Structure formats: C-alpha cells, structure tokens
Amino acid sequence: MKKEFAVIGLGRFGGSICQALSDEGLEVMAIDIDEDKVNAYANIASHAVVGDTTDETVLKSLGIRNFDHVIVAIGDNIQASILTTIILKELGVKDITVKATNDYHEKVLSKIGADRIVHPERDMGKRIAHKIVSNNVLDYLELSDEHSIVEISANEKIHGHSIIELDVRARYGVNIVAIKRNKEIIVSPQANEKIQKHDVLIVIGADSDINRFEKRLLGD
Ligand code: ATP
C-alpha cells in the first residue's frame, strides 16, 4: 500500500516538501491554519485542509493517526509547533518529522519524542559554508557533529593514481565509498581503481580526517 503523508504548515519549507512528495506520486494531505495557503496547495496535494493543529479535535477528525508520516513545518510559532508535536505523539502517529527554528526548539522537540528533527536554515548554511571555503568540496552531508560524507572533485595531483596507491584509509582514516565518473557511479570502488580526470570522490569519515585528506592530497 502507498505510504500516506501529512504536511502541517505550508510556508516555504512545508510547501516544498508537499510539492516534492506530490511530484513523487505520493498521497499527501496539506494542512494549514491559513486558508490562502491551503488554497494554494489545493491542486498540488491529494487533500488540502484548513485547520489549527494545536487543537486535538482537529487532528483527530482528520484521522491523523492513520498517516504513515507527519511533517510539522510550523517554524516561527514555536509554541504551536511544540503543541502540535505533543498531540501527534499522544495520538500515536508513528513517524513525526519536525522543523526546528533554533537550538532551544530542537532540544524541546527531542525531549517530547519527535522522530526526526530538521534544521534547514542551519544545515544549508553549513553546507554552503563548506562549499565556499573549499575549492574541491562540491557537496557535504553531515552525519553527526563529527562525521560527514563529502563530494570532492579529484584534481590533477591524484589523477592516474589508484586508491591503494593513495592509501587514503591508512593515511587519512577516510573511505572513498563511491566515485562519480561522467554519469556513472562506481559504488565501493576496488583498491586498484585509478582516479581519472573529472572524477568526483564520495568520501566518508571524521571531519578532521576529511580536512586532512583534502588539504594534503588535493590542496594547492
Ligand atoms: P518558512 O520559513 O518555511 O517559509 P514561514 O515563515 O513562511 O515558514 P511559519 O510561521 O514558519 O511560516 O509557519 C509555516 C506555516 O505554518 C504558515 O503557513 C502558518 O500559517 C502555519 N501555521 C502556523 N501555526 C499553525 C497552526 N497552529 N496550525 C496549522 N498551521 C499553522
């Protein structure tokens, strides 16, 4: 059976989630307290409903318990976001993702049992900063406070060298988990795989090790 999603709060963040889920052909209910926002998503979501989600009876009447995943994208009104999340938990929603606006908000959400907390502005800020400060980093995904997956473009310093020659695991403590070559992705490349011009390396490891790898091997 197709998974059913509900998105609460149709600002820029919630709205884009709603659009992306619909584009994937998934069932999504869009909910907002503001009728204009709801009207804007009437043709995008499977259902679009006006409602105040801090009111338990509203959520109950929408049968919110039956949704596989509910995304709370109320940002600015922290109180409404927290209250909505508490009610969703109490009603037994299985999977709840909530957008946090600041660290305090995030802490409270984690205490009340939100399954996933996202902090889009902060995370995107970090990603962009990484790309700006490094010539080689194309993209970056934070796994924890200290670990990341990074896409790094291979420069001429390592072209023609195999992974075993570069000895990245022993020397830098990082792993090359995939290589993007033209339109292909080589997953778990063999040790004798030679790095080619225009290759993009997908590297996983501790941030400090990735930095060392990048500076020593790829630095100017
Ligand atoms: P974004 O940064 O994602 O664009 P925003 O600043 O436009 O967000 P927010 O104030 O974060 O908007 O709220 C997102 C949406 O949540 C708004 O459309 C708002 O009407 C809706 N919203 C706020 N409170 C409630 C509530 N109690 N019930 C349902 N929807 C709500």
Coordinates of C-alpha atoms and ligand atoms in Angstrom, one line a residue:
M1 CA 0.0 0.0 0.0
K2 CA 1.2 3.5 -0.8
K3 CA 2.5 5.5 2.1
E4 CA 0.4 8.4 3.2
F5 CA 2.0 11.7 4.4
A6 CA 0.6 14.8 6.0
V7 CA 2.4 18.1 6.0
I8 CA 1.4 20.7 8.6
G9 CA 2.4 24.3 7.8
L10 CA 2.6 25.4 4.2
G11 CA 5.3 28.0 4.4
R12 CA 8.3 27.8 2.0
F13 CA 9.7 24.7 3.7
G14 CA 6.4 22.7 4.3
G15 CA 5.2 23.8 0.9
S16 CA 8.3 22.5 -0.9
I17 CA 8.0 19.2 0.9
C18 CA 4.4 18.9 -0.1
Q19 CA 5.2 19.7 -3.7
A20 CA 8.1 17.2 -3.7
L21 CA 6.0 14.4 -2.2
S22 CA 3.2 15.0 -4.7
D23 CA 5.8 15.1 -7.6
E24 CA 6.8 11.6 -6.4
G25 CA 3.2 10.5 -6.9
L26 CA 2.7 10.0 -3.1
E27 CA -0.5 10.7 -1.2
V28 CA -0.1 13.9 0.8
M29 CA -2.5 15.9 2.9
A30 CA -1.6 19.5 3.3
I31 CA -2.8 21.3 6.4
D32 CA -2.6 25.0 7.4
I33 CA -4.4 27.4 9.6
D34 CA -4.3 30.0 6.8
E35 CA -6.9 29.5 4.1
D36 CA -4.9 31.2 1.4
K37 CA -2.0 28.8 1.9
V38 CA -4.4 25.9 1.8
N39 CA -6.0 27.1 -1.4
A40 CA -2.5 27.5 -3.0
Y41 CA -1.9 23.7 -2.4
A42 CA -5.4 22.5 -3.3
N43 CA -4.3 21.3 -6.7
I44 CA -0.9 20.0 -5.6
A45 CA -1.7 17.9 -2.5
S46 CA -4.2 15.0 -2.6
H47 CA -6.2 16.8 0.1
A48 CA -5.7 20.4 1.4
V49 CA -7.4 21.3 4.7
V50 CA -7.7 24.4 6.8
G51 CA -7.2 23.7 10.5
D52 CA -5.5 24.7 13.7
T53 CA -3.3 21.7 14.6
T54 CA -2.9 22.8 18.2
D55 CA -6.5 21.6 18.6
E56 CA -6.6 17.9 19.3
T57 CA -10.1 17.5 17.9
V58 CA -9.0 18.9 14.6
L59 CA -6.2 16.4 14.3
K60 CA -8.5 13.6 15.4
S61 CA -11.2 14.5 12.9
L62 CA -8.6 14.4 10.1
G63 CA -7.7 10.8 11.2
I64 CA -4.1 11.9 11.6
R65 CA -3.2 8.6 13.4
N66 CA -3.6 6.7 10.1
F67 CA -0.9 8.6 8.3
D68 CA 2.5 6.9 8.0
H69 CA 4.5 10.1 8.4
V70 CA 3.6 13.6 9.5
I71 CA 5.8 16.5 8.9
V72 CA 5.4 19.5 11.2
A73 CA 6.7 22.6 9.3
I74 CA 5.4 25.3 11.6
G75 CA 8.6 27.3 12.1
D76 CA 8.1 30.7 13.6
N77 CA 5.3 29.8 16.0
I78 CA 7.4 27.6 18.2
Q79 CA 4.6 27.1 20.7
A80 CA 2.3 25.8 18.0
S81 CA 5.0 23.5 16.6
I82 CA 5.7 22.0 20.1
L83 CA 2.0 21.6 21.0
T84 CA 1.2 20.1 17.6
T85 CA 4.1 17.6 18.0
I86 CA 2.9 16.6 21.5
I87 CA -0.6 16.0 20.3
L88 CA 0.7 13.9 17.4
K89 CA 2.8 11.8 19.8
E90 CA -0.2 11.3 22.1
L91 CA -2.4 10.3 19.2
G92 CA 0.2 7.6 18.3
V93 CA 1.5 8.9 15.0
K94 CA 4.3 6.5 14.0
D95 CA 6.7 8.8 12.3
I96 CA 7.0 12.5 13.0
T97 CA 9.5 14.9 11.4
V98 CA 9.6 18.5 12.8
K99 CA 11.3 21.6 11.5
A100 CA 13.3 23.3 14.3
T101 CA 13.9 27.1 14.2
N102 CA 16.6 27.3 16.9
D103 CA 18.6 25.1 19.3
Y104 CA 16.1 25.6 22.1
H105 CA 13.2 24.5 19.9
E106 CA 15.3 21.5 18.8
K107 CA 16.0 20.5 22.4
V108 CA 12.4 20.6 23.3
L109 CA 11.4 18.6 20.2
S110 CA 13.9 15.9 21.0
K111 CA 12.6 15.7 24.6
I112 CA 9.0 15.2 23.5
G113 CA 10.0 12.4 21.2
A114 CA 10.0 13.9 17.6
D115 CA 11.4 11.1 15.5
R116 CA 13.3 13.3 13.2
I117 CA 14.3 17.0 13.7
V118 CA 15.4 19.1 10.8
H119 CA 17.0 22.5 11.0
P120 CA 17.0 23.5 7.3
E121 CA 18.5 27.0 7.6
R122 CA 21.3 25.9 9.8
D123 CA 22.1 22.8 7.8
M124 CA 22.0 24.6 4.5
G125 CA 24.2 27.4 5.9
K126 CA 26.8 24.8 7.0
R127 CA 26.7 23.1 3.6
I128 CA 27.2 26.4 1.7
A129 CA 30.0 27.5 4.0
H130 CA 31.8 24.2 3.3
K131 CA 31.5 24.7 -0.4
I132 CA 32.7 28.3 -0.2
V133 CA 35.8 27.6 1.9
S134 CA 37.0 24.7 -0.1
N135 CA 37.8 24.7 -3.8
N136 CA 37.2 21.0 -4.1
V137 CA 34.2 20.3 -2.0
L138 CA 31.1 20.1 -4.2
D139 CA 28.6 18.9 -1.6
Y140 CA 28.5 17.9 2.0
L141 CA 26.2 15.9 4.2
E142 CA 26.6 16.0 8.0
L143 CA 26.2 12.5 9.6
S144 CA 26.9 13.6 13.2
D145 CA 28.7 16.5 14.9
E146 CA 32.0 15.0 13.8
H147 CA 31.3 12.9 10.8
S148 CA 30.3 13.7 7.2
I149 CA 30.0 12.4 3.7
V150 CA 31.6 14.8 1.3
E151 CA 31.8 15.0 -2.5
I152 CA 35.2 16.2 -3.5
S153 CA 36.5 16.7 -7.1
A154 CA 39.7 14.9 -7.8
N155 CA 42.4 17.2 -9.1
E156 CA 45.5 16.6 -11.2
K157 CA 47.5 15.7 -8.2
I158 CA 45.8 12.3 -7.9
H159 CA 44.8 11.6 -11.5
G160 CA 46.1 8.3 -12.6
H161 CA 46.7 7.0 -9.1
S162 CA 44.8 4.0 -7.8
I163 CA 43.0 4.1 -4.4
I164 CA 45.6 1.7 -3.0
E165 CA 48.5 3.9 -4.1
L166 CA 46.8 6.9 -2.4
D167 CA 46.3 4.7 0.7
V168 CA 43.6 7.0 1.9
R169 CA 42.2 4.7 4.6
A170 CA 45.5 4.1 6.4
R171 CA 47.0 7.6 5.8
Y172 CA 43.9 9.7 6.4
G173 CA 41.4 7.5 8.1
V174 CA 38.7 8.2 5.4
N175 CA 37.0 5.9 2.9
I176 CA 36.2 6.5 -0.7
V177 CA 32.7 4.9 -0.8
A178 CA 31.9 5.8 -4.4
I179 CA 33.3 7.6 -7.5
K180 CA 31.1 9.7 -9.8
R181 CA 32.5 9.4 -13.3
N182 CA 30.6 11.1 -16.1
K183 CA 27.1 9.9 -15.5
E184 CA 28.1 6.6 -13.8
I185 CA 28.5 5.9 -10.1
I186 CA 31.1 3.3 -9.1
V187 CA 29.9 2.1 -5.7
S188 CA 32.6 0.7 -3.4
P189 CA 35.4 1.1 -5.9
Q190 CA 38.1 -1.6 -5.9
A191 CA 41.5 -0.7 -4.4
N192 CA 43.1 -0.9 -7.9
E193 CA 40.6 1.6 -9.4
K194 CA 42.5 4.5 -10.9
I195 CA 41.3 8.1 -10.4
Q196 CA 40.5 9.8 -13.7
K197 CA 40.2 13.4 -14.7
H198 CA 36.8 14.9 -13.7
D199 CA 36.2 12.1 -11.2
V200 CA 34.2 13.1 -8.1
L201 CA 35.1 11.2 -5.0
I202 CA 32.5 10.5 -2.4
V203 CA 34.3 10.3 0.9
I204 CA 33.1 9.3 4.4
G205 CA 34.9 9.9 7.6
A206 CA 35.6 12.2 10.6
D207 CA 35.5 15.9 9.6
S208 CA 39.1 16.4 10.8
D209 CA 40.3 13.4 8.7
I210 CA 38.4 14.6 5.7
N211 CA 40.0 18.0 6.1
R212 CA 43.5 16.5 6.3
F213 CA 42.8 14.3 3.2
E214 CA 41.6 17.3 1.3
K215 CA 44.4 19.7 2.3
R216 CA 47.3 17.2 1.9
L217 CA 46.2 15.4 -1.1
L218 CA 44.1 17.9 -3.0
G219 CA 45.4 21.2 -1.7
D220 CA 47.1 23.8 -3.9
Ligands
ATP1 P1 9.1 29.1 6.1 O1 10.4 29.6 6.7 O2 9.0 27.6 5.9 O3 8.7 29.8 4.9 P2 7.1 30.7 7.3 O4 8.0 31.7 8.0 O5 6.5 31.1 6.0 O6 8.0 29.4 7.1 P3 5.9 29.8 9.6 O7 5.5 30.9 10.5 O8 7.2 29.2 10.0 O9 5.9 30.4 8.1 O10 4.7 28.8 9.5 C1 4.6 27.9 8.5 C2 3.1 27.7 8.2 O11 2.6 27.1 9.4 C3 2.4 29.0 7.9 O12 1.8 28.9 6.7 C4 1.3 29.1 9.1 O13 0.1 29.6 8.6 C5 1.2 27.6 9.5 N1 0.8 27.5 10.9 C6 1.2 28.3 12.0 N2 0.5 27.9 13.1 C7 -0.3 26.9 12.7 C8 -1.2 26.0 13.4 N3 -1.5 26.2 14.7 N4 -1.9 25.1 12.7 C9 -1.7 24.9 11.4 N5 -0.8 25.7 10.7 C10 -0.1 26.6 11.3

